[in-house]
Amino acid sequence: DVKVTQSSRYLVKRTGEKVFLECVQDMDHENMFWYRQDPGLGLRLIYFSYDVKMKEKGDIPEGYSVSREKKERFSLILESASTNQTSMYLCASFSPFGQGTGELFFGEGSRLTVL
Amino acid sequence: AQSVAQPEDQVNVAEGNPLTVKCTYSVSGNPYLFWYVQYPNRGLQFLLKYITGDNLVKGSYGFEAEFNKSQTSFHLKKPSALVSDSALYFCAVTTEDTGRRALTFGSGTRLQVQP
């Protein structure tokens, strides 16, 4: 089974702190994603990466950056956390059609609270 | 651009009754459709998908979904609901042309099954 592991399930940070959210997948997927989930808004794509050191902005990249130094690891960075970044963050990896099943495989989520 | 609509924020059903969670989509080209379920404070879990073939797709936990191309719908169904089915359900769509961006999600529908 594909396993996507998010290192922190719950975090509490203060406004202005730098926050790192780490995600590791074990299926050698090239594509990895960071979503943000808020009630009534569904999942919104923050950033995605389709190869090591390659990244693209999603729909809501402002206030976030990402790092992909190794294929299995994709990190989300909040340079200066703000209260409106309090949310559930979901990491996922992807097996595209033609190479796999077209499914997204999700981690358990990281619930971030910014005070 | 592709999109997914889940018109109901919440669906309430009594245990033992059939349930339907609605989803409509908009894409250019042939859709690939997915349903995911999320239990409290967890990541999303794959339920089922439609790629091609039979319009009625069977998935995990007794769920099924019917693809209707003329109505651009992919409603999730179960003949007899269980209290343990109470969760948040997401419909998602992609196409072969979507490439690296993977899935577009609806806003989610909360299913509440009463004993």
mmCIF file of C-alpha atoms in Angstrom:
data_model
loop_
_atom_site.group_PDB
_atom_site.id
_atom_site.type_symbol
_atom_site.label_atom_id
_atom_site.label_comp_id
_atom_site.label_asym_id
_atom_site.label_seq_id
_atom_site.Cartn_x
_atom_site.Cartn_y
_atom_site.Cartn_z
ATOM 1 C CA ASP A 1 0.000 0.000 0.000
ATOM 2 C CA VAL A 2 1.055 3.540 -0.684
ATOM 3 C CA LYS A 3 1.933 5.365 2.460
ATOM 4 C CA VAL A 4 2.032 9.123 2.761
ATOM 5 C CA THR A 5 3.307 10.292 6.116
ATOM 6 C CA GLN A 6 2.941 13.781 7.520
ATOM 7 C CA SER A 7 5.340 14.336 10.374
ATOM 8 C CA SER A 8 3.123 16.502 12.570
ATOM 9 C CA ARG A 9 -0.561 15.821 13.225
ATOM 10 C CA TYR A 10 -1.152 18.870 15.429
ATOM 11 C CA LEU A 11 0.851 22.072 15.715
ATOM 12 C CA VAL A 12 0.317 25.309 17.603
ATOM 13 C CA LYS A 13 2.432 28.266 16.510
ATOM 14 C CA ARG A 14 2.529 31.983 17.171
ATOM 15 C CA THR A 15 2.016 34.720 14.625
ATOM 16 C CA GLY A 16 5.244 35.455 12.783
ATOM 17 C CA GLU A 17 6.858 32.084 13.430
ATOM 18 C CA LYS A 18 8.316 30.044 10.576
ATOM 19 C CA VAL A 19 6.515 26.733 10.170
ATOM 20 C CA PHE A 20 7.669 23.587 8.379
ATOM 21 C CA LEU A 21 5.244 20.838 7.435
ATOM 22 C CA GLU A 22 6.949 17.683 6.234
ATOM 23 C CA CYS A 23 5.544 14.949 4.007
ATOM 24 C CA VAL A 24 7.135 11.682 2.896
ATOM 25 C CA GLN A 25 5.781 9.097 0.452
ATOM 26 C CA ASP A 26 7.119 5.602 -0.127
ATOM 27 C CA MET A 27 5.821 4.738 -3.614
ATOM 28 C CA ASP A 28 8.321 6.571 -5.767
ATOM 29 C CA HIS A 29 5.624 8.928 -7.076
ATOM 30 C CA GLU A 30 6.893 11.889 -9.043
ATOM 31 C CA ASN A 31 3.913 14.108 -8.248
ATOM 32 C CA MET A 32 3.235 15.476 -4.792
ATOM 33 C CA PHE A 33 0.751 18.053 -3.544
ATOM 34 C CA TRP A 34 -0.108 20.286 -0.635
ATOM 35 C CA TYR A 35 -3.754 21.134 -0.050
ATOM 36 C CA ARG A 36 -5.429 23.286 2.504
ATOM 37 C CA GLN A 37 -8.834 22.234 3.846
ATOM 38 C CA ASP A 38 -11.291 24.667 5.399
ATOM 39 C CA PRO A 39 -14.971 24.096 6.237
ATOM 40 C CA GLY A 40 -17.242 24.836 3.292
ATOM 41 C CA LEU A 41 -14.322 25.427 0.942
ATOM 42 C CA GLY A 42 -13.266 21.861 0.275
ATOM 43 C CA LEU A 43 -9.661 21.220 -0.667
ATOM 44 C CA ARG A 44 -7.675 24.039 -2.215
ATOM 45 C CA LEU A 45 -4.364 23.385 -3.924
ATOM 46 C CA ILE A 46 -1.462 25.383 -2.504
ATOM 47 C CA TYR A 47 1.536 24.022 -4.420
ATOM 48 C CA PHE A 48 2.487 20.892 -6.270
ATOM 49 C CA SER A 49 5.693 19.314 -7.459
ATOM 50 C CA TYR A 50 6.214 17.010 -10.419
ATOM 51 C CA ASP A 51 9.896 16.268 -9.932
ATOM 52 C CA VAL A 52 12.785 16.961 -7.597
ATOM 53 C CA LYS A 53 13.378 20.705 -7.329
ATOM 54 C CA MET A 54 10.414 21.352 -9.615
ATOM 55 C CA LYS A 55 7.320 23.080 -8.292
ATOM 56 C CA GLU A 56 4.286 24.941 -9.491
ATOM 57 C CA LYS A 57 1.861 27.255 -7.783
ATOM 58 C CA GLY A 58 -1.606 26.007 -7.142
ATOM 59 C CA ASP A 59 -4.678 28.101 -6.543
ATOM 60 C CA ILE A 60 -3.698 29.727 -3.220
ATOM 61 C CA PRO A 61 0.125 29.964 -3.011
ATOM 62 C CA GLU A 62 0.339 33.319 -1.248
ATOM 63 C CA GLY A 63 2.100 33.104 2.103
ATOM 64 C CA TYR A 64 3.523 29.646 1.377
ATOM 65 C CA SER A 65 6.596 28.136 -0.201
ATOM 66 C CA VAL A 66 7.679 24.544 -0.796
ATOM 67 C CA SER A 67 10.809 22.474 -1.023
ATOM 68 C CA ARG A 68 11.431 19.198 -2.858
ATOM 69 C CA GLU A 69 15.068 18.203 -2.462
ATOM 70 C CA LYS A 70 14.398 14.452 -2.647
ATOM 71 C CA LYS A 71 11.759 12.587 -4.588
ATOM 72 C CA GLU A 72 10.086 11.125 -1.539
ATOM 73 C CA ARG A 73 9.900 14.323 0.512
ATOM 74 C CA PHE A 74 7.826 17.449 -0.061
ATOM 75 C CA SER A 75 7.834 20.224 2.526
ATOM 76 C CA LEU A 76 5.432 23.127 2.964
ATOM 77 C CA ILE A 77 6.861 26.269 4.532
ATOM 78 C CA LEU A 78 5.040 29.174 6.102
ATOM 79 C CA GLU A 79 7.672 31.894 6.233
ATOM 80 C CA SER A 80 5.756 34.016 8.726
ATOM 81 C CA ALA A 81 2.646 32.350 10.055
ATOM 82 C CA SER A 82 -0.541 34.359 10.330
ATOM 83 C CA THR A 83 -3.833 33.582 12.038
ATOM 84 C CA ASN A 84 -5.606 33.166 8.685
ATOM 85 C CA GLN A 85 -3.335 30.214 7.998
ATOM 86 C CA THR A 86 -4.966 28.250 10.779
ATOM 87 C CA SER A 87 -6.222 25.220 8.885
ATOM 88 C CA MET A 88 -5.907 21.530 8.106
ATOM 89 C CA TYR A 89 -3.067 20.829 5.686
ATOM 90 C CA LEU A 90 -3.141 17.690 3.578
ATOM 91 C CA CYS A 91 -0.252 16.222 1.635
ATOM 92 C CA ALA A 92 -0.849 13.817 -1.227
ATOM 93 C CA SER A 93 1.060 11.906 -3.855
ATOM 94 C CA PHE A 94 -0.210 10.984 -7.254
ATOM 95 C CA SER A 95 0.044 8.114 -9.645
ATOM 96 C CA PRO A 96 -0.898 9.589 -13.049
ATOM 97 C CA PHE A 97 -2.905 7.748 -15.651
ATOM 98 C CA GLY A 98 -0.615 5.824 -17.921
ATOM 99 C CA GLN A 99 1.755 5.126 -15.084
ATOM 100 C CA GLY A 100 -0.758 4.139 -12.435
ATOM 101 C CA THR A 101 -4.334 4.524 -11.338
ATOM 102 C CA GLY A 102 -4.864 8.268 -11.404
ATOM 103 C CA GLU A 103 -5.589 8.281 -7.688
ATOM 104 C CA LEU A 104 -4.379 10.703 -5.095
ATOM 105 C CA PHE A 105 -3.023 9.116 -1.912
ATOM 106 C CA PHE A 106 -3.339 11.303 1.164
ATOM 107 C CA GLY A 107 -1.517 11.658 4.432
ATOM 108 C CA GLU A 108 -3.392 11.915 7.715
ATOM 109 C CA GLY A 109 -3.268 15.693 7.735
ATOM 110 C CA SER A 110 -1.593 18.350 9.866
ATOM 111 C CA ARG A 111 -3.875 20.599 11.853
ATOM 112 C CA LEU A 112 -2.146 23.939 12.360
ATOM 113 C CA THR A 113 -3.340 26.566 14.797
ATOM 114 C CA VAL A 114 -1.711 30.000 14.658
ATOM 115 C CA LEU A 115 -2.256 32.143 17.740
ATOM 116 C CA ALA B 1 -11.375 24.774 -16.504
ATOM 117 C CA GLN B 2 -12.816 21.807 -14.713
ATOM 118 C CA SER B 3 -15.110 21.996 -11.690
ATOM 119 C CA VAL B 4 -17.145 19.864 -9.315
ATOM 120 C CA ALA B 5 -20.344 20.794 -7.514
ATOM 121 C CA GLN B 6 -21.717 19.062 -4.445
ATOM 122 C CA PRO B 7 -25.025 20.875 -3.959
ATOM 123 C CA GLU B 8 -25.730 19.630 -0.437
ATOM 124 C CA ASP B 9 -23.614 20.691 2.520
ATOM 125 C CA GLN B 10 -25.201 17.972 4.643
ATOM 126 C CA VAL B 11 -27.284 14.860 4.068
ATOM 127 C CA ASN B 12 -29.221 13.256 6.906
ATOM 128 C CA VAL B 13 -30.479 9.704 6.683
ATOM 129 C CA ALA B 14 -31.752 7.091 9.113
ATOM 130 C CA GLU B 15 -29.755 3.931 9.631
ATOM 131 C CA GLY B 16 -30.925 1.183 7.294
ATOM 132 C CA ASN B 17 -32.306 3.602 4.710
ATOM 133 C CA PRO B 18 -30.702 4.136 1.298
ATOM 134 C CA LEU B 19 -28.451 7.156 0.909
ATOM 135 C CA THR B 20 -27.452 9.368 -2.010
ATOM 136 C CA VAL B 21 -24.769 12.039 -2.045
ATOM 137 C CA LYS B 22 -24.923 14.175 -5.165
ATOM 138 C CA CYS B 23 -22.106 15.318 -7.435
ATOM 139 C CA THR B 24 -22.079 17.075 -10.791
ATOM 140 C CA TYR B 25 -19.014 17.992 -12.792
ATOM 141 C CA SER B 26 -17.821 20.112 -15.672
ATOM 142 C CA VAL B 27 -14.820 19.175 -17.823
ATOM 143 C CA SER B 28 -13.581 19.343 -21.368
ATOM 144 C CA GLY B 29 -13.138 15.840 -22.626
ATOM 145 C CA ASN B 30 -13.751 12.536 -20.922
ATOM 146 C CA PRO B 31 -14.009 12.722 -17.143
ATOM 147 C CA TYR B 32 -12.345 10.492 -14.630
ATOM 148 C CA LEU B 33 -14.381 10.678 -11.434
ATOM 149 C CA PHE B 34 -13.576 9.823 -7.841
ATOM 150 C CA TRP B 35 -15.198 9.681 -4.441
ATOM 151 C CA TYR B 36 -13.195 10.082 -1.239
ATOM 152 C CA VAL B 37 -14.291 9.867 2.394
ATOM 153 C CA GLN B 38 -12.832 11.701 5.375
ATOM 154 C CA TYR B 39 -13.388 10.713 8.984
ATOM 155 C CA PRO B 40 -12.813 13.330 11.730
ATOM 156 C CA ASN B 41 -9.217 14.566 11.948
ATOM 157 C CA ARG B 42 -8.036 12.122 9.308
ATOM 158 C CA GLY B 43 -6.839 12.350 5.725
ATOM 159 C CA LEU B 44 -8.984 11.442 2.743
ATOM 160 C CA GLN B 45 -9.510 7.798 1.868
ATOM 161 C CA PHE B 46 -10.285 6.566 -1.639
ATOM 162 C CA LEU B 47 -13.753 5.014 -2.060
ATOM 163 C CA LEU B 48 -14.225 4.398 -5.764
ATOM 164 C CA LYS B 49 -13.556 5.745 -9.238
ATOM 165 C CA TYR B 50 -14.996 5.799 -12.718
ATOM 166 C CA ILE B 51 -12.580 5.699 -15.613
ATOM 167 C CA THR B 52 -14.443 3.942 -18.403
ATOM 168 C CA GLY B 53 -16.822 1.044 -18.945
ATOM 169 C CA ASP B 54 -19.830 0.173 -16.814
ATOM 170 C CA ASN B 55 -21.645 3.273 -15.586
ATOM 171 C CA LEU B 56 -22.267 1.702 -12.184
ATOM 172 C CA VAL B 57 -19.094 1.516 -10.161
ATOM 173 C CA LYS B 58 -18.764 -0.425 -6.931
ATOM 174 C CA GLY B 59 -16.321 0.580 -4.234
ATOM 175 C CA SER B 60 -15.326 0.136 -0.630
ATOM 176 C CA TYR B 61 -17.682 -0.325 2.341
ATOM 177 C CA GLY B 62 -20.686 -1.180 0.129
ATOM 178 C CA PHE B 63 -20.742 2.161 -1.681
ATOM 179 C CA GLU B 64 -21.452 2.522 -5.365
ATOM 180 C CA ALA B 65 -21.733 5.422 -7.782
ATOM 181 C CA GLU B 66 -23.491 5.913 -11.065
ATOM 182 C CA PHE B 67 -21.913 7.831 -13.910
ATOM 183 C CA ASN B 68 -24.442 9.716 -16.028
ATOM 184 C CA LYS B 69 -22.810 11.437 -18.968
ATOM 185 C CA SER B 70 -25.906 13.281 -20.197
ATOM 186 C CA GLN B 71 -26.528 14.783 -16.754
ATOM 187 C CA THR B 72 -22.802 15.168 -15.999
ATOM 188 C CA SER B 73 -23.382 13.537 -12.642
ATOM 189 C CA PHE B 74 -21.655 10.967 -10.480
ATOM 190 C CA HIS B 75 -23.859 10.409 -7.438
ATOM 191 C CA LEU B 76 -22.668 8.251 -4.556
ATOM 192 C CA LYS B 77 -25.129 5.683 -3.246
ATOM 193 C CA LYS B 78 -25.509 2.961 -0.665
ATOM 194 C CA PRO B 79 -28.557 0.701 -0.296
ATOM 195 C CA SER B 80 -28.530 0.621 3.504
ATOM 196 C CA ALA B 81 -26.766 3.291 5.555
ATOM 197 C CA LEU B 82 -24.789 2.576 8.718
ATOM 198 C CA VAL B 83 -24.080 4.959 11.582
ATOM 199 C CA SER B 84 -20.385 4.357 10.871
ATOM 200 C CA ASP B 85 -20.860 5.860 7.391
ATOM 201 C CA SER B 86 -21.183 9.290 9.008
ATOM 202 C CA ALA B 87 -18.300 11.297 7.565
ATOM 203 C CA LEU B 88 -17.363 13.973 5.046
ATOM 204 C CA TYR B 89 -17.521 12.898 1.411
ATOM 205 C CA PHE B 90 -15.690 14.533 -1.474
ATOM 206 C CA CYS B 91 -16.278 14.117 -5.183
ATOM 207 C CA ALA B 92 -13.356 14.839 -7.534
ATOM 208 C CA VAL B 93 -12.707 14.954 -11.265
ATOM 209 C CA THR B 94 -9.769 14.907 -13.611
ATOM 210 C CA THR B 95 -9.055 14.166 -17.257
ATOM 211 C CA GLU B 96 -6.111 12.789 -19.148
ATOM 212 C CA ASP B 97 -5.323 16.334 -20.222
ATOM 213 C CA THR B 98 -5.178 17.665 -16.659
ATOM 214 C CA GLY B 99 -1.656 16.383 -16.388
ATOM 215 C CA ARG B 100 0.256 17.239 -13.277
ATOM 216 C CA ARG B 101 -2.495 19.030 -11.384
ATOM 217 C CA ALA B 102 -4.340 15.839 -10.532
ATOM 218 C CA LEU B 103 -7.839 16.152 -9.121
ATOM 219 C CA THR B 104 -10.298 19.014 -8.725
ATOM 220 C CA PHE B 105 -12.438 18.562 -5.615
ATOM 221 C CA GLY B 106 -15.937 19.573 -4.676
ATOM 222 C CA SER B 107 -16.624 21.383 -1.419
ATOM 223 C CA GLY B 108 -17.673 18.218 0.378
ATOM 224 C CA THR B 109 -20.933 16.840 1.786
ATOM 225 C CA ARG B 110 -21.308 15.834 5.387
ATOM 226 C CA LEU B 111 -23.291 12.623 5.763
ATOM 227 C CA GLN B 112 -25.040 12.127 9.089
ATOM 228 C CA VAL B 113 -26.625 8.729 9.695
ATOM 229 C CA GLN B 114 -28.980 8.655 12.654
ATOM 230 C CA PRO B 115 -29.470 5.450 14.680
#
